[in-house]
Amino acid sequence: MKLCRFNGGRLGVVEGEQVIDVSVVLDALPTMRYPFPKHDVLIAQLDALRPAIEQAARTGQQHAVTAVHYDPPVANPGKIIGAPINYKAHAQESAEDKNIGHGRVITSIGDWGLFLKAGTSLIGVSDEIVLRFPQRRNDHEVELAVVIGKTCRQVKSADAMDHVAGYSLSLDMTLRGPEFQCFRKSIDSYAVLGPWLVTADELPDPSQLNLWLHVNGQTRQNANTRDLIFDVPRLIEFASSFYTLQPGDVIMTGTPEGVGPVVPGDWIEAGVQGLGTLAMRVAPQYA
Ligand code: MN
């Protein structure tokens, strides 16, 4: 199933060229009082709600996939986790280009660990990326994103896939520079997720997916998830050895080689095999 959020809070199922409005299902979510949970309550209920979603999709209002505004498919991820230097060729380009590495010694993801992106950085594919700091380099990073479906901690990689709700296309937009990643990569609009969530049953094997990114029609990145250094199960094992993972947590699995700068007015097109595509404008002015 392909699930999207659209037009400011609507829930949709994507079938072929249609987005079918199944927002009626949201009424089944539990009414809550403060303090609210730290996870995404829709993703937490996704398995339970699935029959109702399928039922609603039979009669829901239809929109063309090209005619809706896509919000991020996960409304409230408790964490957006990033994976640095997780493709060998990207680790190499980071070591060779001082404008990427900024004097850091590029070692390995196992030594560096993971990083977090602020929830306030999250946007959907119909929004604009708004760059900051005109004097500095702002880069695109296309990535496969994993959405966690069940709470887990210290999970082994052999069991990791049981905790996945689904997958999405993501951009880990990055300001290059000397600060920590969590700071540079958490600027508003620097985490793109969408256009929709593809549930894990529809994409049982995320380990051989083409992913690509073009800027103004020119190919910048073109790779395959088979070249991930820490694959999806290992990333879940690694992340959950430090964090409790909760429904709706997003793991951006790392970018392949070919990262490069974008400037205001650029058009970014990107895709991950089986997960859809995006075409986004970089806003014409710096914020
Ligand atoms: Mn990245």
PDB file of N, CA and C in Angstrom, residues 112-184:
ATOM      1  N   TRP A 112      31.853   6.819  13.358  1.00  0.00           N
ATOM      2  CA  TRP A 112      31.187   8.127  13.474  1.00  0.00           C
ATOM      3  C   TRP A 112      29.871   8.046  14.220  1.00  0.00           C
ATOM      4  N   GLY A 113      29.195   6.927  14.048  1.00  0.00           N
ATOM      5  CA  GLY A 113      27.847   6.818  14.604  1.00  0.00           C
ATOM      6  C   GLY A 113      26.834   7.554  13.750  1.00  0.00           C
ATOM      7  N   LEU A 114      25.622   7.640  14.244  1.00  0.00           N
ATOM      8  CA  LEU A 114      24.518   8.262  13.520  1.00  0.00           C
ATOM      9  C   LEU A 114      24.306   9.683  14.026  1.00  0.00           C
ATOM     10  N   PHE A 115      23.413  10.421  13.375  1.00  0.00           N
ATOM     11  CA  PHE A 115      23.086  11.771  13.841  1.00  0.00           C
ATOM     12  C   PHE A 115      21.583  11.984  13.741  1.00  0.00           C
ATOM     13  N   LEU A 116      21.101  13.043  14.361  1.00  0.00           N
ATOM     14  CA  LEU A 116      19.672  13.353  14.341  1.00  0.00           C
ATOM     15  C   LEU A 116      19.430  14.659  13.608  1.00  0.00           C
ATOM     16  N   LYS A 117      18.313  14.693  12.886  1.00  0.00           N
ATOM     17  CA  LYS A 117      17.846  15.928  12.259  1.00  0.00           C
ATOM     18  C   LYS A 117      16.598  16.396  13.016  1.00  0.00           C
ATOM     19  N   ALA A 118      16.491  17.687  13.216  1.00  0.00           N
ATOM     20  CA  ALA A 118      15.371  18.232  13.984  1.00  0.00           C
ATOM     21  C   ALA A 118      14.045  17.990  13.263  1.00  0.00           C
ATOM     22  N   GLY A 119      12.999  17.721  14.035  1.00  0.00           N
ATOM     23  CA  GLY A 119      11.662  17.546  13.465  1.00  0.00           C
ATOM     24  C   GLY A 119      11.190  18.774  12.704  1.00  0.00           C
ATOM     25  N   THR A 120      11.634  19.933  13.111  1.00  0.00           N
ATOM     26  CA  THR A 120      11.236  21.180  12.441  1.00  0.00           C
ATOM     27  C   THR A 120      11.849  21.323  11.051  1.00  0.00           C
ATOM     28  N   SER A 121      12.792  20.459  10.701  1.00  0.00           N
ATOM     29  CA  SER A 121      13.393  20.534   9.360  1.00  0.00           C
ATOM     30  C   SER A 121      12.563  19.791   8.318  1.00  0.00           C
ATOM     31  N   LEU A 122      11.536  19.064   8.744  1.00  0.00           N
ATOM     32  CA  LEU A 122      10.815  18.145   7.855  1.00  0.00           C
ATOM     33  C   LEU A 122       9.799  18.862   6.967  1.00  0.00           C
ATOM     34  N   ILE A 123       9.852  18.567   5.664  1.00  0.00           N
ATOM     35  CA  ILE A 123       8.853  19.054   4.713  1.00  0.00           C
ATOM     36  C   ILE A 123       8.458  17.917   3.766  1.00  0.00           C
ATOM     37  N   GLY A 124       7.356  18.130   3.040  1.00  0.00           N
ATOM     38  CA  GLY A 124       6.933  17.198   2.013  1.00  0.00           C
ATOM     39  C   GLY A 124       7.449  17.632   0.648  1.00  0.00           C
ATOM     40  N   VAL A 125       7.203  16.817  -0.360  1.00  0.00           N
ATOM     41  CA  VAL A 125       7.788  17.080  -1.680  1.00  0.00           C
ATOM     42  C   VAL A 125       7.095  18.208  -2.441  1.00  0.00           C
ATOM     43  N   SER A 126       5.928  18.648  -1.966  1.00  0.00           N
ATOM     44  CA  SER A 126       5.265  19.779  -2.627  1.00  0.00           C
ATOM     45  C   SER A 126       5.686  21.124  -2.034  1.00  0.00           C
ATOM     46  N   ASP A 127       6.496  21.066  -0.997  1.00  0.00           N
ATOM     47  CA  ASP A 127       6.996  22.294  -0.378  1.00  0.00           C
ATOM     48  C   ASP A 127       8.287  22.721  -1.059  1.00  0.00           C
ATOM     49  N   GLU A 128       8.763  23.899  -0.679  1.00  0.00           N
ATOM     50  CA  GLU A 128      10.025  24.387  -1.242  1.00  0.00           C
ATOM     51  C   GLU A 128      11.159  24.198  -0.246  1.00  0.00           C
ATOM     52  N   ILE A 129      12.308  23.870  -0.787  1.00  0.00           N
ATOM     53  CA  ILE A 129      13.528  23.888   0.014  1.00  0.00           C
ATOM     54  C   ILE A 129      14.014  25.338   0.038  1.00  0.00           C
ATOM     55  N   VAL A 130      14.204  25.871   1.222  1.00  0.00           N
ATOM     56  CA  VAL A 130      14.640  27.266   1.349  1.00  0.00           C
ATOM     57  C   VAL A 130      16.043  27.275   1.948  1.00  0.00           C
ATOM     58  N   LEU A 131      17.009  27.666   1.134  1.00  0.00           N
ATOM     59  CA  LEU A 131      18.401  27.606   1.562  1.00  0.00           C
ATOM     60  C   LEU A 131      18.753  28.783   2.478  1.00  0.00           C
ATOM     61  N   ARG A 132      19.795  28.577   3.268  1.00  0.00           N
ATOM     62  CA  ARG A 132      20.351  29.658   4.093  1.00  0.00           C
ATOM     63  C   ARG A 132      21.847  29.770   3.809  1.00  0.00           C
ATOM     64  N   PHE A 133      22.416  30.872   4.224  1.00  0.00           N
ATOM     65  CA  PHE A 133      23.860  31.101   4.173  1.00  0.00           C
ATOM     66  C   PHE A 133      24.416  31.099   2.743  1.00  0.00           C
ATOM     67  N   PRO A 134      24.174  32.194   2.010  1.00  0.00           N
ATOM     68  CA  PRO A 134      24.590  32.297   0.596  1.00  0.00           C
ATOM     69  C   PRO A 134      26.080  32.091   0.373  1.00  0.00           C
ATOM     70  N   GLN A 135      26.903  32.379   1.359  1.00  0.00           N
ATOM     71  CA  GLN A 135      28.350  32.244   1.166  1.00  0.00           C
ATOM     72  C   GLN A 135      28.826  30.802   1.291  1.00  0.00           C
ATOM     73  N   ARG A 136      27.929  29.922   1.705  1.00  0.00           N
ATOM     74  CA  ARG A 136      28.366  28.560   1.983  1.00  0.00           C
ATOM     75  C   ARG A 136      27.712  27.570   1.028  1.00  0.00           C
ATOM     76  N   ARG A 137      28.286  26.385   0.986  1.00  0.00           N
ATOM     77  CA  ARG A 137      27.799  25.373   0.044  1.00  0.00           C
ATOM     78  C   ARG A 137      26.644  24.578   0.662  1.00  0.00           C
ATOM     79  N   ASN A 138      25.533  24.522  -0.078  1.00  0.00           N
ATOM     80  CA  ASN A 138      24.369  23.719   0.306  1.00  0.00           C
ATOM     81  C   ASN A 138      24.245  22.562  -0.676  1.00  0.00           C
ATOM     82  N   ASP A 139      24.239  21.332  -0.164  1.00  0.00           N
ATOM     83  CA  ASP A 139      24.274  20.147  -1.024  1.00  0.00           C
ATOM     84  C   ASP A 139      22.984  19.341  -0.958  1.00  0.00           C
ATOM     85  N   HIS A 140      22.725  18.645  -2.059  1.00  0.00           N
ATOM     86  CA  HIS A 140      21.655  17.643  -2.097  1.00  0.00           C
ATOM     87  C   HIS A 140      22.225  16.294  -1.701  1.00  0.00           C
ATOM     88  N   GLU A 141      21.408  15.481  -1.030  1.00  0.00           N
ATOM     89  CA  GLU A 141      21.746  14.079  -0.769  1.00  0.00           C
ATOM     90  C   GLU A 141      20.464  13.271  -0.928  1.00  0.00           C
ATOM     91  N   VAL A 142      20.374  12.455  -1.971  1.00  0.00           N
ATOM     92  CA  VAL A 142      19.203  11.590  -2.139  1.00  0.00           C
ATOM     93  C   VAL A 142      19.420  10.311  -1.328  1.00  0.00           C
ATOM     94  N   GLU A 143      18.366   9.863  -0.647  1.00  0.00           N
ATOM     95  CA  GLU A 143      18.522   8.717   0.250  1.00  0.00           C
ATOM     96  C   GLU A 143      17.244   7.877   0.306  1.00  0.00           C
ATOM     97  N   LEU A 144      17.429   6.587   0.536  1.00  0.00           N
ATOM     98  CA  LEU A 144      16.324   5.716   0.918  1.00  0.00           C
ATOM     99  C   LEU A 144      16.010   5.976   2.390  1.00  0.00           C
ATOM    100  N   ALA A 145      14.734   6.218   2.700  1.00  0.00           N
ATOM    101  CA  ALA A 145      14.344   6.403   4.100  1.00  0.00           C
ATOM    102  C   ALA A 145      13.516   5.214   4.573  1.00  0.00           C
ATOM    103  N   VAL A 146      13.800   4.769   5.792  1.00  0.00           N
ATOM    104  CA  VAL A 146      13.065   3.677   6.431  1.00  0.00           C
ATOM    105  C   VAL A 146      12.177   4.283   7.512  1.00  0.00           C
ATOM    106  N   VAL A 147      10.919   3.864   7.550  1.00  0.00           N
ATOM    107  CA  VAL A 147      10.026   4.318   8.614  1.00  0.00           C
ATOM    108  C   VAL A 147       9.777   3.147   9.566  1.00  0.00           C
ATOM    109  N   ILE A 148      10.092   3.367  10.816  1.00  0.00           N
ATOM    110  CA  ILE A 148       9.932   2.321  11.828  1.00  0.00           C
ATOM    111  C   ILE A 148       8.446   2.145  12.160  1.00  0.00           C
ATOM    112  N   GLY A 149       8.023   0.882  12.336  1.00  0.00           N
ATOM    113  CA  GLY A 149       6.611   0.605  12.610  1.00  0.00           C
ATOM    114  C   GLY A 149       6.323   0.181  14.029  1.00  0.00           C
ATOM    115  N   LYS A 150       7.329  -0.421  14.681  1.00  0.00           N
ATOM    116  CA  LYS A 150       7.098  -0.944  16.032  1.00  0.00           C
ATOM    117  C   LYS A 150       8.231  -0.534  16.955  1.00  0.00           C
ATOM    118  N   THR A 151       7.890  -0.289  18.195  1.00  0.00           N
ATOM    119  CA  THR A 151       8.899   0.075  19.193  1.00  0.00           C
ATOM    120  C   THR A 151       9.908  -1.055  19.341  1.00  0.00           C
ATOM    121  N   CYS A 152      11.169  -0.690  19.333  1.00  0.00           N
ATOM    122  CA  CYS A 152      12.200  -1.700  19.548  1.00  0.00           C
ATOM    123  C   CYS A 152      13.447  -1.068  20.128  1.00  0.00           C
ATOM    124  N   ARG A 153      14.186  -1.853  20.861  1.00  0.00           N
ATOM    125  CA  ARG A 153      15.487  -1.415  21.344  1.00  0.00           C
ATOM    126  C   ARG A 153      16.423  -2.616  21.350  1.00  0.00           C
ATOM    127  N   GLN A 154      17.665  -2.363  21.053  1.00  0.00           N
ATOM    128  CA  GLN A 154      18.691  -3.404  21.015  1.00  0.00           C
ATOM    129  C   GLN A 154      18.239  -4.613  20.201  1.00  0.00           C
ATOM    130  N   VAL A 155      17.682  -4.313  19.026  1.00  0.00           N
ATOM    131  CA  VAL A 155      17.212  -5.388  18.152  1.00  0.00           C
ATOM    132  C   VAL A 155      18.387  -5.903  17.312  1.00  0.00           C
ATOM    133  N   LYS A 156      18.422  -7.185  17.063  1.00  0.00           N
ATOM    134  CA  LYS A 156      19.460  -7.775  16.214  1.00  0.00           C
ATOM    135  C   LYS A 156      19.079  -7.610  14.741  1.00  0.00           C
ATOM    136  N   SER A 157      20.083  -7.546  13.883  1.00  0.00           N
ATOM    137  CA  SER A 157      19.778  -7.299  12.475  1.00  0.00           C
ATOM    138  C   SER A 157      18.898  -8.406  11.890  1.00  0.00           C
ATOM    139  N   ALA A 158      19.029  -9.629  12.392  1.00  0.00           N
ATOM    140  CA  ALA A 158      18.200 -10.736  11.876  1.00  0.00           C
ATOM    141  C   ALA A 158      16.716 -10.496  12.127  1.00  0.00           C
ATOM    142  N   ASP A 159      16.403  -9.727  13.167  1.00  0.00           N
ATOM    143  CA  ASP A 159      14.992  -9.461  13.507  1.00  0.00           C
ATOM    144  C   ASP A 159      14.549  -8.065  13.097  1.00  0.00           C
ATOM    145  N   ALA A 160      15.473  -7.281  12.548  1.00  0.00           N
ATOM    146  CA  ALA A 160      15.220  -5.843  12.368  1.00  0.00           C
ATOM    147  C   ALA A 160      14.046  -5.566  11.437  1.00  0.00           C
ATOM    148  N   MET A 161      13.920  -6.363  10.367  1.00  0.00           N
ATOM    149  CA  MET A 161      12.908  -6.039   9.364  1.00  0.00           C
ATOM    150  C   MET A 161      11.478  -6.183   9.886  1.00  0.00           C
ATOM    151  N   ASP A 162      11.321  -6.920  11.003  1.00  0.00           N
ATOM    152  CA  ASP A 162       9.983  -7.040  11.611  1.00  0.00           C
ATOM    153  C   ASP A 162       9.489  -5.701  12.154  1.00  0.00           C
ATOM    154  N   HIS A 163      10.388  -4.732  12.276  1.00  0.00           N
ATOM    155  CA  HIS A 163      10.024  -3.462  12.909  1.00  0.00           C
ATOM    156  C   HIS A 163       9.856  -2.329  11.913  1.00  0.00           C
ATOM    157  N   VAL A 164       9.852  -2.677  10.633  1.00  0.00           N
ATOM    158  CA  VAL A 164       9.751  -1.648   9.580  1.00  0.00           C
ATOM    159  C   VAL A 164       8.302  -1.483   9.133  1.00  0.00           C
ATOM    160  N   ALA A 165       7.806  -0.251   9.143  1.00  0.00           N
ATOM    161  CA  ALA A 165       6.469   0.026   8.594  1.00  0.00           C
ATOM    162  C   ALA A 165       6.525   0.173   7.083  1.00  0.00           C
ATOM    163  N   GLY A 166       7.587   0.824   6.593  1.00  0.00           N
ATOM    164  CA  GLY A 166       7.689   1.026   5.161  1.00  0.00           C
ATOM    165  C   GLY A 166       8.856   1.924   4.804  1.00  0.00           C
ATOM    166  N   TYR A 167       8.794   2.432   3.569  1.00  0.00           N
ATOM    167  CA  TYR A 167       9.930   3.165   3.007  1.00  0.00           C
ATOM    168  C   TYR A 167       9.448   4.401   2.275  1.00  0.00           C
ATOM    169  N   SER A 168      10.361   5.335   2.156  1.00  0.00           N
ATOM    170  CA  SER A 168      10.035   6.555   1.438  1.00  0.00           C
ATOM    171  C   SER A 168      11.313   7.102   0.813  1.00  0.00           C
ATOM    172  N   LEU A 169      11.109   7.968  -0.156  1.00  0.00           N
ATOM    173  CA  LEU A 169      12.214   8.709  -0.761  1.00  0.00           C
ATOM    174  C   LEU A 169      12.519   9.898   0.143  1.00  0.00           C
ATOM    175  N   SER A 170      13.807  10.229   0.293  1.00  0.00           N
ATOM    176  CA  SER A 170      14.131  11.389   1.124  1.00  0.00           C
ATOM    177  C   SER A 170      15.314  12.161   0.559  1.00  0.00           C
ATOM    178  N   LEU A 171      15.369  13.431   0.939  1.00  0.00           N
ATOM    179  CA  LEU A 171      16.543  14.266   0.691  1.00  0.00           C
ATOM    180  C   LEU A 171      17.076  14.723   2.042  1.00  0.00           C
ATOM    181  N   ASP A 172      18.347  14.450   2.273  1.00  0.00           N
ATOM    182  CA  ASP A 172      19.036  14.931   3.476  1.00  0.00           C
ATOM    183  C   ASP A 172      19.833  16.165   3.061  1.00  0.00           C
ATOM    184  N   MET A 173      19.128  17.297   2.984  1.00  0.00           N
ATOM    185  CA  MET A 173      19.798  18.530   2.542  1.00  0.00           C
ATOM    186  C   MET A 173      20.836  18.935   3.598  1.00  0.00           C
ATOM    187  N   THR A 174      21.943  19.472   3.101  1.00  0.00           N
ATOM    188  CA  THR A 174      23.111  19.624   3.959  1.00  0.00           C
ATOM    189  C   THR A 174      23.819  20.939   3.711  1.00  0.00           C
ATOM    190  N   LEU A 175      23.995  21.712   4.757  1.00  0.00           N
ATOM    191  CA  LEU A 175      24.906  22.857   4.702  1.00  0.00           C
ATOM    192  C   LEU A 175      26.300  22.347   5.030  1.00  0.00           C
ATOM    193  N   ARG A 176      27.262  22.541   4.117  1.00  0.00           N
ATOM    194  CA  ARG A 176      28.633  22.096   4.400  1.00  0.00           C
ATOM    195  C   ARG A 176      29.312  23.076   5.358  1.00  0.00           C
ATOM    196  N   GLY A 177      30.202  22.551   6.165  1.00  0.00           N
ATOM    197  CA  GLY A 177      30.907  23.428   7.085  1.00  0.00           C
ATOM    198  C   GLY A 177      31.417  22.660   8.282  1.00  0.00           C
ATOM    199  N   PRO A 178      32.002  23.385   9.224  1.00  0.00           N
ATOM    200  CA  PRO A 178      32.704  22.724  10.316  1.00  0.00           C
ATOM    201  C   PRO A 178      31.820  22.281  11.481  1.00  0.00           C
ATOM    202  N   GLU A 179      30.541  22.708  11.509  1.00  0.00           N
ATOM    203  CA  GLU A 179      29.726  22.384  12.681  1.00  0.00           C
ATOM    204  C   GLU A 179      29.315  20.910  12.676  1.00  0.00           C
ATOM    205  N   PHE A 180      28.760  20.482  13.788  1.00  0.00           N
ATOM    206  CA  PHE A 180      28.249  19.117  13.864  1.00  0.00           C
ATOM    207  C   PHE A 180      27.116  18.922  12.852  1.00  0.00           C
ATOM    208  N   GLN A 181      26.956  17.672  12.404  1.00  0.00           N
ATOM    209  CA  GLN A 181      25.921  17.362  11.410  1.00  0.00           C
ATOM    210  C   GLN A 181      24.528  17.717  11.880  1.00  0.00           C
ATOM    211  N   CYS A 182      24.246  17.433  13.167  1.00  0.00           N
ATOM    212  CA  CYS A 182      22.888  17.662  13.670  1.00  0.00           C
ATOM    213  C   CYS A 182      22.514  19.135  13.555  1.00  0.00           C
ATOM    214  N   PHE A 183      23.501  20.007  13.566  1.00  0.00           N
ATOM    215  CA  PHE A 183      23.263  21.451  13.463  1.00  0.00           C
ATOM    216  C   PHE A 183      23.091  21.858  12.002  1.00  0.00           C
ATOM    217  N   ARG A 184      24.035  21.444  11.161  1.00  0.00           N
ATOM    218  CA  ARG A 184      24.041  21.865   9.750  1.00  0.00           C
ATOM    219  C   ARG A 184      22.897  21.275   8.942  1.00  0.00           C
TER     220      ARG A 184
END
